[in-house]
Coordinates of C-alpha atoms in Angstrom, one line a residue:
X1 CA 26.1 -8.9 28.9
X2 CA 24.7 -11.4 26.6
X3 CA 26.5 -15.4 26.8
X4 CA 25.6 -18.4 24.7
X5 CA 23.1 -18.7 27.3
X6 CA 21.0 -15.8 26.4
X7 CA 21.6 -15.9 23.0
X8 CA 20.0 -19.5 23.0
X9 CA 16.9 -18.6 24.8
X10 CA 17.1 -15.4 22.9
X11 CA 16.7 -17.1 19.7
X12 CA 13.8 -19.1 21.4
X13 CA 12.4 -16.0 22.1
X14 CA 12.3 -14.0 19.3
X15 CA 11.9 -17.1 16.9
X16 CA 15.1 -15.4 14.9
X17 CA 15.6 -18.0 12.5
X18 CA 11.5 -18.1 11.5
X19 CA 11.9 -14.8 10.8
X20 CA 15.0 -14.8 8.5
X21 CA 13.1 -17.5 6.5
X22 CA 10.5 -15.2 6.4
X23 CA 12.8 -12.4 5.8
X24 CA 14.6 -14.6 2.8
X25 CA 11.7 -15.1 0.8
X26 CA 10.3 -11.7 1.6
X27 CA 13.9 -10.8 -0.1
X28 CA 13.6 -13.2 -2.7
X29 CA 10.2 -12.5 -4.2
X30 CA 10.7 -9.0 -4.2
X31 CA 13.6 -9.8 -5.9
X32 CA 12.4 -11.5 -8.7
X33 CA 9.4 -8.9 -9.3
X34 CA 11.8 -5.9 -9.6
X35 CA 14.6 -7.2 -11.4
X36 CA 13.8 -10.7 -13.3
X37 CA 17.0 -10.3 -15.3
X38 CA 19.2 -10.3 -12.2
X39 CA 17.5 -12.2 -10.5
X40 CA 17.3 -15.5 -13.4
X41 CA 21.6 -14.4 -13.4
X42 CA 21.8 -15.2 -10.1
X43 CA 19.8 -18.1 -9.6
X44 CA 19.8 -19.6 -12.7
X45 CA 15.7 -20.4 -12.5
X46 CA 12.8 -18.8 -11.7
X47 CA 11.3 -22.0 -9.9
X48 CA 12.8 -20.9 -6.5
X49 CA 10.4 -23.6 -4.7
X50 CA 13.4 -26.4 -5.0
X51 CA 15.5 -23.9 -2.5
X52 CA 16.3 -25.3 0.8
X53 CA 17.3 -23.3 3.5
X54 CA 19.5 -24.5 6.2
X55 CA 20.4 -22.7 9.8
X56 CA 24.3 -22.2 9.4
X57 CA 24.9 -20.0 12.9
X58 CA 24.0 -17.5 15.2
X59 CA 26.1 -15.1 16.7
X60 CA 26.0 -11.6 18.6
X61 CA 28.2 -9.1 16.9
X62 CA 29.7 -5.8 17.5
X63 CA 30.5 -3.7 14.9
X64 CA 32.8 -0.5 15.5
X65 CA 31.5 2.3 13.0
X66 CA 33.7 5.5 13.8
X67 CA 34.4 4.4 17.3
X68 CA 30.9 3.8 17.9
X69 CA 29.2 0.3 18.7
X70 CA 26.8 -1.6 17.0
X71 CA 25.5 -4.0 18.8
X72 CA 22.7 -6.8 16.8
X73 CA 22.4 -10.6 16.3
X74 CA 23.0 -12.4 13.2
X75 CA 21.0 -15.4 11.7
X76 CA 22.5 -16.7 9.0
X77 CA 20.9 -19.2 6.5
X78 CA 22.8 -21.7 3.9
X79 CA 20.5 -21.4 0.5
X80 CA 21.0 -24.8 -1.3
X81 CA 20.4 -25.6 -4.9
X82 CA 20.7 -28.6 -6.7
X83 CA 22.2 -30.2 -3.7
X84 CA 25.2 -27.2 -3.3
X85 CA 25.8 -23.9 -1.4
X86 CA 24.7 -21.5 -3.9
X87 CA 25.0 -18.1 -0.8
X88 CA 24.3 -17.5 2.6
X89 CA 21.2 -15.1 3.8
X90 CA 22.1 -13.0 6.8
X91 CA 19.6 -11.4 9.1
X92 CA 20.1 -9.0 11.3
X93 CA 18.0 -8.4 14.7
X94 CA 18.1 -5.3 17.2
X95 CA 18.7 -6.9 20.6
X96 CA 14.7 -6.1 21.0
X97 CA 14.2 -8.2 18.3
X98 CA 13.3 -6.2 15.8
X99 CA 14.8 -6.2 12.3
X100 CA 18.0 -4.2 11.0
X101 CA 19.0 -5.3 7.6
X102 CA 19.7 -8.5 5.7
X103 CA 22.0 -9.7 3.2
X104 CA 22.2 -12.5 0.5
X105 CA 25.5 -12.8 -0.7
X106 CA 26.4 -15.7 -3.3
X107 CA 29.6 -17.9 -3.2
X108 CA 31.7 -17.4 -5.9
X109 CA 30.9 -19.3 -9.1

């Protein structure tokens, strides 16, 4: 059983947070080369160089699917804009380490 212990050194360990930045402007670029249009919507520039990213939590979660854990750890990432929240990037690790998924999802406007 993991404890805020484990999930600290954890984190130390697999360097989760360098690689949801990694895994933001991974998302991010492809982003913009696939789908400009969208993209410009939901930024609002194309000069994506004045984002900041801030660490906002870690957490383990278990997620029942049809009675069935699903066990990973979330990184989650503040994406700042002209000084405000503009959405959150979430990252999500195997308990190996390895990557499952990510998400950016925007605050309402």
């Amino acid at each position: 059983m993991m404890d805020t212990r484990d999930l600290k050194t954890f984190e130390v360990k697999e360097k989760v947070f360098d690689k949801a930045v990694k895994g933001f402007w991974n998302h991010v670029n492809s982003w913009k080369k696939e789908e400009p249009a969208s993209f410009l919507e939901a930024f609002k520039t194309f000069d994506i160089s004045v984002v900041k990213l801030e660490r906002e939590r870690i957490a383990l979660v278990i997620n029942y699917r049809f009675d069935h854990p699903i066990e990973y750890v979330q990184a989650t990432l503040n994406v700042i804009l002209d000084e405000r929240l503009i959405a959150q990037y979430h990252y999500l690790s195997t308990l190996e380490g390895e990557v499952m998924d990510d998400v950016l999802s925007f605050e309402d406007k």
